[in-house]
Tab-separated table of C-alpha atoms in Angstrom:
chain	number	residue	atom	x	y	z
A	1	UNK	CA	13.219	-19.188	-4.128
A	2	UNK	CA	12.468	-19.635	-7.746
A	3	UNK	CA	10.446	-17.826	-9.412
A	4	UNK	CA	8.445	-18.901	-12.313
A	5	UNK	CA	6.552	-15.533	-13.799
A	6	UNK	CA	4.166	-17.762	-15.433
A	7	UNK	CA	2.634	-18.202	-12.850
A	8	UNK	CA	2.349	-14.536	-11.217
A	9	UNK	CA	0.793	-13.331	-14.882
A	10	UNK	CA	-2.769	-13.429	-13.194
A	11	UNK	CA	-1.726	-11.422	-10.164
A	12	UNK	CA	-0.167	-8.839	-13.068
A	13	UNK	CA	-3.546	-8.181	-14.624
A	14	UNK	CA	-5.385	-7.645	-11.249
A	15	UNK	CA	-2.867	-4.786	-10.873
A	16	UNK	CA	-3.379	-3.974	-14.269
A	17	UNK	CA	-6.885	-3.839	-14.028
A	18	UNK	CA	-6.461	-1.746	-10.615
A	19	UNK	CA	-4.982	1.166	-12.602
A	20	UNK	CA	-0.991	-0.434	-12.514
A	21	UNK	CA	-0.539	0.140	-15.771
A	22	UNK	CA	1.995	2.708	-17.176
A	23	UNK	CA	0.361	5.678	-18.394
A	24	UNK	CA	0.413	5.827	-22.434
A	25	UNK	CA	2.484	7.651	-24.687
A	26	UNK	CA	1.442	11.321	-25.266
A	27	UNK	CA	-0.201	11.518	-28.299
A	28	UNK	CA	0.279	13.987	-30.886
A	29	UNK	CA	3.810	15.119	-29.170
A	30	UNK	CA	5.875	16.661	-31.921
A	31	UNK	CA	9.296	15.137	-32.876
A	32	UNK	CA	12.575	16.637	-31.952
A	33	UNK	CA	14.132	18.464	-34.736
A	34	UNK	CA	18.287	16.723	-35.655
A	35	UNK	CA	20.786	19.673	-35.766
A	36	UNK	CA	22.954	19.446	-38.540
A	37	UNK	CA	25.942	17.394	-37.591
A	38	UNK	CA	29.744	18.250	-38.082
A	39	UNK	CA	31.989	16.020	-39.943
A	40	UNK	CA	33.423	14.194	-36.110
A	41	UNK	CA	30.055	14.773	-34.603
A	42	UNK	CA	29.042	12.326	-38.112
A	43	UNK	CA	32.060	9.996	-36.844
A	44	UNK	CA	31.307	9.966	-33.370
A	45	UNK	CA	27.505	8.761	-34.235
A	46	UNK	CA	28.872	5.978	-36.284
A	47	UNK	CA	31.319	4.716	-33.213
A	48	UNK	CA	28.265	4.662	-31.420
A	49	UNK	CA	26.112	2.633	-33.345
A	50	UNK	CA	29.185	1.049	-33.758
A	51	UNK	CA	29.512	0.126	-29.781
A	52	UNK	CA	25.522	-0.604	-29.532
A	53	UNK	CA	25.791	-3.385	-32.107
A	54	UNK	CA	28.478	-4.944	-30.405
A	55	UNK	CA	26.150	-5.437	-27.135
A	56	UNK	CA	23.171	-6.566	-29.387
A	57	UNK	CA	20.919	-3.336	-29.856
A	58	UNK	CA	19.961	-1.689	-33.629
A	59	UNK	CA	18.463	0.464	-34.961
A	60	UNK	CA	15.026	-1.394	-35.833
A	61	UNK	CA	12.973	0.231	-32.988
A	62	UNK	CA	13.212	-0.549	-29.245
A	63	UNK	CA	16.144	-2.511	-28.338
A	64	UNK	CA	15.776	-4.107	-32.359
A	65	UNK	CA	15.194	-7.495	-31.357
A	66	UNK	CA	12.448	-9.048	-33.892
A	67	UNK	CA	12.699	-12.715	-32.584
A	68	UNK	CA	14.349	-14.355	-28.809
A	69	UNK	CA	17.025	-15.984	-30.684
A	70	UNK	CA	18.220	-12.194	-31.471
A	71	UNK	CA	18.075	-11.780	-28.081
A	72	UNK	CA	19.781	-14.671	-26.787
A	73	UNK	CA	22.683	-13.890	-29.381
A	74	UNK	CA	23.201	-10.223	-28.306
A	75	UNK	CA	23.055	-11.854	-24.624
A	76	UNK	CA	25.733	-14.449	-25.392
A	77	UNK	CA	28.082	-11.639	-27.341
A	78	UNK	CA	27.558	-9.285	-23.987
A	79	UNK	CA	28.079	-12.356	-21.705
A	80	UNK	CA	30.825	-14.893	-23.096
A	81	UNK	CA	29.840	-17.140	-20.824
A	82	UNK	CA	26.646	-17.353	-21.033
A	83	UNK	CA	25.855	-21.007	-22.394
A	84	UNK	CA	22.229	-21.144	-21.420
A	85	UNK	CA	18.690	-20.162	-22.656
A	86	UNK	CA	16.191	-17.534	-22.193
A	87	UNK	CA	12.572	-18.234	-21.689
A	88	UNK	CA	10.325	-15.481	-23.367
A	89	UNK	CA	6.941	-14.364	-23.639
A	90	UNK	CA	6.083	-12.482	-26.469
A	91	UNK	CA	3.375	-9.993	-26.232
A	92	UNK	CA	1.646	-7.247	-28.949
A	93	UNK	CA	4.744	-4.552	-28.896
A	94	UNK	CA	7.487	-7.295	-28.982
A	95	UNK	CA	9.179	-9.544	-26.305
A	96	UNK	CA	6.954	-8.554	-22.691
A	97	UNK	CA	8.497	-11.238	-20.670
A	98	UNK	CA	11.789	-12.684	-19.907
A	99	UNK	CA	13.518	-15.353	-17.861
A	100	UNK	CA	17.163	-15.638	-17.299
A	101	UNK	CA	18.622	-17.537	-14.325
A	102	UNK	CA	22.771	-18.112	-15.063
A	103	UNK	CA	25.533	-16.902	-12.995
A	104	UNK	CA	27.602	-15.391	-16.252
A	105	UNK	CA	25.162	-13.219	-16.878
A	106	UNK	CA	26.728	-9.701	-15.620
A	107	UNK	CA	25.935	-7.708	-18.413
A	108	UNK	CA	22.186	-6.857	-19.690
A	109	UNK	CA	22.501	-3.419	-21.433
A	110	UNK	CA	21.183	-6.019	-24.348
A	111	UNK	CA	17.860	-5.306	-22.663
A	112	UNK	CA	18.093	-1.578	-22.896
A	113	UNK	CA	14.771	-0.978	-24.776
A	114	UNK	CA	12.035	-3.988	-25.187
A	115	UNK	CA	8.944	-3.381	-23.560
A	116	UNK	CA	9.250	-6.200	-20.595
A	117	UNK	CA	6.684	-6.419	-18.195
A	118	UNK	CA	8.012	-9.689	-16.252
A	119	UNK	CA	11.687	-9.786	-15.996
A	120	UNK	CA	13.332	-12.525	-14.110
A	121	UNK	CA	17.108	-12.158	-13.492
A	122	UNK	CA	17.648	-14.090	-10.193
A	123	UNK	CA	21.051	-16.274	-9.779
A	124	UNK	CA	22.538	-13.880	-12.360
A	125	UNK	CA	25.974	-11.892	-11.361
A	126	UNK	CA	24.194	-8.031	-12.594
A	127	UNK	CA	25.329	-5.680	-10.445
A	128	UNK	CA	24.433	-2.699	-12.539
A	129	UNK	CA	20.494	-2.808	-13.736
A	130	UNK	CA	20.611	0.603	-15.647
A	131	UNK	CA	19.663	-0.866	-18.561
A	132	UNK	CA	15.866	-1.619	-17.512
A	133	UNK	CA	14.993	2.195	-17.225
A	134	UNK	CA	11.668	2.997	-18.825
A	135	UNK	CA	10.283	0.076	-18.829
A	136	UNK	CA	7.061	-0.752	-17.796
A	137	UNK	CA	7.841	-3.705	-15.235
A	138	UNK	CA	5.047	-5.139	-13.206
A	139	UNK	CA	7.031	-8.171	-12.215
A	140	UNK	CA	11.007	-8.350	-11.678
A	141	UNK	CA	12.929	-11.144	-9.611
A	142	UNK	CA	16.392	-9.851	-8.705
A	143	UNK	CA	16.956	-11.972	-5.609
A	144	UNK	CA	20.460	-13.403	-5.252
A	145	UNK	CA	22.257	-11.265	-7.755
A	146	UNK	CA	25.103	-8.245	-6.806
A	147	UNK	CA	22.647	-5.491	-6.648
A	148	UNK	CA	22.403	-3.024	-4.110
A	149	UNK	CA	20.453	0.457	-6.108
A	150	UNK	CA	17.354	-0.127	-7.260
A	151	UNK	CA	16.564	3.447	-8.275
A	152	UNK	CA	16.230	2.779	-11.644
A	153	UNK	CA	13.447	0.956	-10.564
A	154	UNK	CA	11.242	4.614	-9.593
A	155	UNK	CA	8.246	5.103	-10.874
A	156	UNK	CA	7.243	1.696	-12.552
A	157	UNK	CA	4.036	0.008	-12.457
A	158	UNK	CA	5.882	-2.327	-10.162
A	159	UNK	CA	3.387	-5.124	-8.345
A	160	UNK	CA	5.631	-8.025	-7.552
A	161	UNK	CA	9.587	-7.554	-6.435
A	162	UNK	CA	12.103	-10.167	-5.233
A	163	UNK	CA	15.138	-8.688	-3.943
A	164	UNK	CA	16.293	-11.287	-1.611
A	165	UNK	CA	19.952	-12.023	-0.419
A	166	UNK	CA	20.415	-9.184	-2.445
A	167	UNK	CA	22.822	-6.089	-1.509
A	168	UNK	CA	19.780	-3.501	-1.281
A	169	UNK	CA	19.612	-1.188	1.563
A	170	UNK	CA	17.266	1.331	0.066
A	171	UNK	CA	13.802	0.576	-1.048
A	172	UNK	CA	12.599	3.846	-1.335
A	173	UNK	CA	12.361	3.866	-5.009
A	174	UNK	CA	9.234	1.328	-4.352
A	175	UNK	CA	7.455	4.708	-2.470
A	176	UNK	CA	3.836	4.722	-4.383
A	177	UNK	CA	4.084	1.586	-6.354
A	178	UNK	CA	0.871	-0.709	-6.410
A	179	UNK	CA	2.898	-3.547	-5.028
A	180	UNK	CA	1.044	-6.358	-4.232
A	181	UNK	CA	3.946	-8.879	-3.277
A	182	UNK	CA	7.336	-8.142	-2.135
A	183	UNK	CA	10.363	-10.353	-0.155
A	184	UNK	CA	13.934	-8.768	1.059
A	185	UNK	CA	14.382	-11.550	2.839
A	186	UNK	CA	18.315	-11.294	3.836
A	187	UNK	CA	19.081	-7.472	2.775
A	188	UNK	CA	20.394	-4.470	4.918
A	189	UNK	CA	16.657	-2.977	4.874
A	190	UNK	CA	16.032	-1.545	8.206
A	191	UNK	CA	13.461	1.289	6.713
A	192	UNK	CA	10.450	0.163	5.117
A	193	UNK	CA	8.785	3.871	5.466
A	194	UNK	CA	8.533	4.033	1.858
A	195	UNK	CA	5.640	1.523	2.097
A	196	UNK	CA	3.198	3.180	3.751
A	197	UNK	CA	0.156	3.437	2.283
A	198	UNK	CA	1.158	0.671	-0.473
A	199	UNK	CA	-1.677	-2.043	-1.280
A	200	UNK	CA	0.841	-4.549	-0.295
A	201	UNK	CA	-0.788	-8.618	0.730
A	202	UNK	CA	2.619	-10.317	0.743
A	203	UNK	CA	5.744	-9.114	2.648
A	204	UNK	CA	8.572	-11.595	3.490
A	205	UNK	CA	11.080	-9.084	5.657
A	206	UNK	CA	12.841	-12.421	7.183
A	207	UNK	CA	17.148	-11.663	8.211
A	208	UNK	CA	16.535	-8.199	7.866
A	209	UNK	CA	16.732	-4.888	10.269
A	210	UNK	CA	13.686	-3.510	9.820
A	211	UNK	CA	11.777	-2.533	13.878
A	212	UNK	CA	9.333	-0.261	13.432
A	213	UNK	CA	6.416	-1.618	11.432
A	214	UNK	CA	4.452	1.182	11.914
A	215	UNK	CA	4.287	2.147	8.113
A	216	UNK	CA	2.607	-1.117	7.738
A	217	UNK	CA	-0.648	0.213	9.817
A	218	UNK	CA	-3.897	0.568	8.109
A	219	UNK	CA	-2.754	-1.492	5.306
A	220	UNK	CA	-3.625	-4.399	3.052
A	221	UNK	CA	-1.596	-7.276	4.246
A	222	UNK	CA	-2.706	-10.579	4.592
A	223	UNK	CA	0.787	-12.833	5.161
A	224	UNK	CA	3.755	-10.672	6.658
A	225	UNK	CA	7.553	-12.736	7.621
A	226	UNK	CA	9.519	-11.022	10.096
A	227	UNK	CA	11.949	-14.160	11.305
A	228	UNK	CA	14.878	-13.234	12.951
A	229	UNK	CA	14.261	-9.259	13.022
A	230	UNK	CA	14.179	-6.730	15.448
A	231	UNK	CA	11.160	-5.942	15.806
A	232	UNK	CA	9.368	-5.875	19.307
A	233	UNK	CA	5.704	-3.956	18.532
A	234	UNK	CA	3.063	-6.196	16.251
A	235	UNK	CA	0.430	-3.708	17.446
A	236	UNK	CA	0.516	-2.154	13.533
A	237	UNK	CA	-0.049	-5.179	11.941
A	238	UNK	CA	-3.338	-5.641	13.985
A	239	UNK	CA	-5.258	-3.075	11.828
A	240	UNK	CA	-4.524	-5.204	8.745
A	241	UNK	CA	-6.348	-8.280	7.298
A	242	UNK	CA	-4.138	-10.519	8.002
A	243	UNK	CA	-4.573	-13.910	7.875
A	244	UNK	CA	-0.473	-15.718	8.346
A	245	UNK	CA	1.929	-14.053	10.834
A	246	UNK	CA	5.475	-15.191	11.766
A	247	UNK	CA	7.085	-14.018	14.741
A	248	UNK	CA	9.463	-16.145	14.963
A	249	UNK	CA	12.685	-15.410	16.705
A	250	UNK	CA	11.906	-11.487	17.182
A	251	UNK	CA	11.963	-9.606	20.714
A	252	UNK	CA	7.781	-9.269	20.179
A	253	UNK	CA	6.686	-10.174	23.669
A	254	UNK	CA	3.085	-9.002	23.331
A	255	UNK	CA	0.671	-10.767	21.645
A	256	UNK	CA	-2.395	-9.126	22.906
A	257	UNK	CA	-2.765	-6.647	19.732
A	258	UNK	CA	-4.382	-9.658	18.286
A	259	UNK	CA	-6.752	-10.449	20.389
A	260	UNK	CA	-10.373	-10.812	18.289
A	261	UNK	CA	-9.009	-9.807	14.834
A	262	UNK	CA	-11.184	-11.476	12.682
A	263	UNK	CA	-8.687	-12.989	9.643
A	264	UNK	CA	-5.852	-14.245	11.598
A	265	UNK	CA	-5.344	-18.140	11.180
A	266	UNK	CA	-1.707	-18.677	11.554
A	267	UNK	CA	0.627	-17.463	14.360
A	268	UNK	CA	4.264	-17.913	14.548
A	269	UNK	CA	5.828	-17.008	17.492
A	270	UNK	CA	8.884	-19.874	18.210
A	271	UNK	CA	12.121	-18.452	19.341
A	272	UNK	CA	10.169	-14.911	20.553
A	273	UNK	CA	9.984	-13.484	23.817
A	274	UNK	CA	6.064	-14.114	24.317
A	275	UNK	CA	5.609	-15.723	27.504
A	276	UNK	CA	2.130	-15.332	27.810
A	277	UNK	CA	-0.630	-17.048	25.611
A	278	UNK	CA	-3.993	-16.083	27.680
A	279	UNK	CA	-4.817	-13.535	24.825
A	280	UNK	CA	-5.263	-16.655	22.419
A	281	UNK	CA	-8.326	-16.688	24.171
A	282	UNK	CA	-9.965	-13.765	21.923
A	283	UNK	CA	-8.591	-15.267	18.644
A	284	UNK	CA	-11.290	-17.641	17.650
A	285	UNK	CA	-10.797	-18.213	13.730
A	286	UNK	CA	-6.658	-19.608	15.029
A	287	UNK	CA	-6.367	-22.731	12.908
A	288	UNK	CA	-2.391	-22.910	13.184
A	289	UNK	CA	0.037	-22.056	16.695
A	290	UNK	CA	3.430	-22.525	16.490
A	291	UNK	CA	5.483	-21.770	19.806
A	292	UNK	CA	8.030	-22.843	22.187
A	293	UNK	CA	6.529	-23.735	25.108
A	294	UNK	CA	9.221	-23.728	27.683
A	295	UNK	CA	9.090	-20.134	27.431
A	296	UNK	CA	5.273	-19.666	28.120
A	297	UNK	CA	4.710	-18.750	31.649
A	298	UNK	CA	1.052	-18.091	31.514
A	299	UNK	CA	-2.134	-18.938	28.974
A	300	UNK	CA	-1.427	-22.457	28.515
A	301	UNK	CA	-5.170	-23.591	29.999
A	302	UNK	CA	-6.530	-21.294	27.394
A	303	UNK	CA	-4.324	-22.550	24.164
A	304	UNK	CA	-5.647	-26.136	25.417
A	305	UNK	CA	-9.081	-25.646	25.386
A	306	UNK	CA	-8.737	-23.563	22.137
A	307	UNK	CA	-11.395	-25.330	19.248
A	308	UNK	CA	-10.195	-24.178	16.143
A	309	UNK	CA	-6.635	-25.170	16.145
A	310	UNK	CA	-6.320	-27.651	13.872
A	311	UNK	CA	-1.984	-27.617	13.730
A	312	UNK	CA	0.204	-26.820	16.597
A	313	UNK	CA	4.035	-27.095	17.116
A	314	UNK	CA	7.193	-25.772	17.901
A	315	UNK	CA	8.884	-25.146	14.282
A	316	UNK	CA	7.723	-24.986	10.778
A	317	UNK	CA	9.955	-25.581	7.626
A	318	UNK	CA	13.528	-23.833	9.210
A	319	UNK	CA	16.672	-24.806	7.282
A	320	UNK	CA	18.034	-27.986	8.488
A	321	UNK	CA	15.122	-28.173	11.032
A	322	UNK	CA	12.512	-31.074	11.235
A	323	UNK	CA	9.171	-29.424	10.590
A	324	UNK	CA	7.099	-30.233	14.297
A	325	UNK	CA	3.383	-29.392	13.739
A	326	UNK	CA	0.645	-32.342	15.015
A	327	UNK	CA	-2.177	-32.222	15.331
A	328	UNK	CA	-3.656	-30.518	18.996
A	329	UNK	CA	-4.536	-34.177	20.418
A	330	UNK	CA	-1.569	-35.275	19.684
A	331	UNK	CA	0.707	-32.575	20.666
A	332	UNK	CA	-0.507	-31.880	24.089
A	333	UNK	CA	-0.274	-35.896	24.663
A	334	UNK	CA	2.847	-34.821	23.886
A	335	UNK	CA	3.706	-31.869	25.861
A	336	UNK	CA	2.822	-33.903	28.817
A	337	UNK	CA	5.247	-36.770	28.626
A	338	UNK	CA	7.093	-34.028	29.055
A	339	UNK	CA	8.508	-34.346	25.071
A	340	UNK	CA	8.800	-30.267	25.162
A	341	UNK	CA	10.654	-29.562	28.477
């Protein structure tokens, strides 16, 4: 999914303004004293500054990059074959945000240093993201690169993460960050303990292992993607505000947790084990039902008489699938030509 961080920049300052900023330098803290240094110790430093040119950093403050075409230069010497641009945005302390999106990219210890707050690496070949610690991220794409430790990532004013088809089993360095947004679609993750409590709206777990959603109780979210997962209890999601939910292809057999919750518009539930669909009854703000009904043993009466449906169907937007949504008139005209059996 591509990414563009332009367009996530307001999202940023509503974290920002929620107190998702980093905190600020101590002031006043005294500098280090430099111990005298021996003739190799002298030699050594020079190899070193020696070896940090070659990847693009200098000494001219963090990461020494006055302009993008610095940048993109240290890039290309780190990369070979890296042929492509960078898109920046350039903010008060130097370069805040940057996009990259080019499978030679394996190497960004060119980074090491600027003050990003938006990085975008996705469709890159990085593997190793040491080079981003201490910055002060609020967004970072990493989806479809050769990831799979994120720890580096700890403690960061982090509000919007993309780590799909990614190698990531471990999330835990997200535990306490103001997240706001975050997909994993097609990782390992199976434990998503570490967001409990998070102020999380968006969460695309779709092709993962994650089953017990009971971190996610009492929380924030408003659209939540568990296709193709595990999971069989949606009871925790009830006590959230949510307003899209997709069931799809998940053992969830239950759908009663739902019953008067006052956001919920959209349910997905095609491909589930839910053979029962009286408890749609009770959900009176439903403007969207997607199911299959040749598993539904009991509740049709009640989806039919159902006013606020405006779209119902059997699939929505799978790969290589025709999207089926009409509206209800039309479907259940449908359904009784027998067009579903």
């Amino acid at each position: 999914m591509n990414r563009v961080l332009a367009n996530a920049f307001a999202l940023c300052v509503a974290a920002l303004a929620m107190g998702c900023s980093p905190d600020a330098a101590t002031p006043g803290k005294p500098a280090v004293p430099t111990p005298a240094l021996s003739a190799g110790e002298e030699a050594g430093k020079e190899l070193a500054a020696s070896d940090a040119l070659a990847v693009g950093a200098t000494t001219e403050g963090p990461a020494g990059f006055q302009t993008p075409a610095q940048l993109e230069e240290a890039i290309g010497k780190a990369n070979p074959g890296f042929t492509g641009k960078i898109s920046v945005e350039m903010g008060e302390g130097g370069i805040a945000a940057l996009s990259i999106s080019d499978p030679a990219i394996e190497d960004i210890r060119p980074l090491a240093g600027l003050p990003l707050s938006k990085l975008d690496l996705h469709g890159c070949h990085v593997s190793d993201i040491r080079a981003l610690e201490g910055m002060p991220l609020v967004v970072i794409d990493l989806s479809n690169t050769g990831i799979s430790d994120i720890r580096v990532l700890k403690g960061m004013p982090l509000a919007m993460v993309y780590l799909e088809n990614t190698r990531v089993a471990d999330i835990s360095a997200l535990a306490g960050a103001p997240l706001i947004e975050l997909y994993l679609s097609q990782t390992p993750v199976a434990d998503i303990s570490p967001l409990k409590g998070s102020p999380l709206a968006t969460l695309n777990l779709v092709d993962t292992q994650v089953e017990d959603l009971r971190p996610l109780a009492g929380g924030r979210l408003q659209s939540v993607w568990l296709n193709n997962t595990p999971v069989k209890d949606c009871a925790p999601l009830a006590s959230n505000p949510v307003v899209s939910v997709t069931l799809a292809d998940t053992k969830v057999s239950d759908i009663s947790p739902f019953k008067g919750h006052p956001t919920l518009q959209r349910l997905h539930i095609a491909g589930s084990e839910v053979t029962d669909l009286a408890p749609l009854q009770w959900m009176d703000g439903l403007t969207r039902l997607i199911f299959t009904p040749g598993r539904i043993k009991t509740g049709l009466p009640q989806a039919r008489k159902m006013r606020s449906i405006r779209q119902i169907g059997t699939s929505f937007g799978r790969p290589g699938e025709p999207e089926e949504m009409y509206p209800p008139e039309v479907f259940w005209a449908m359904y009784d030509a027998g067009r579903f059996n």
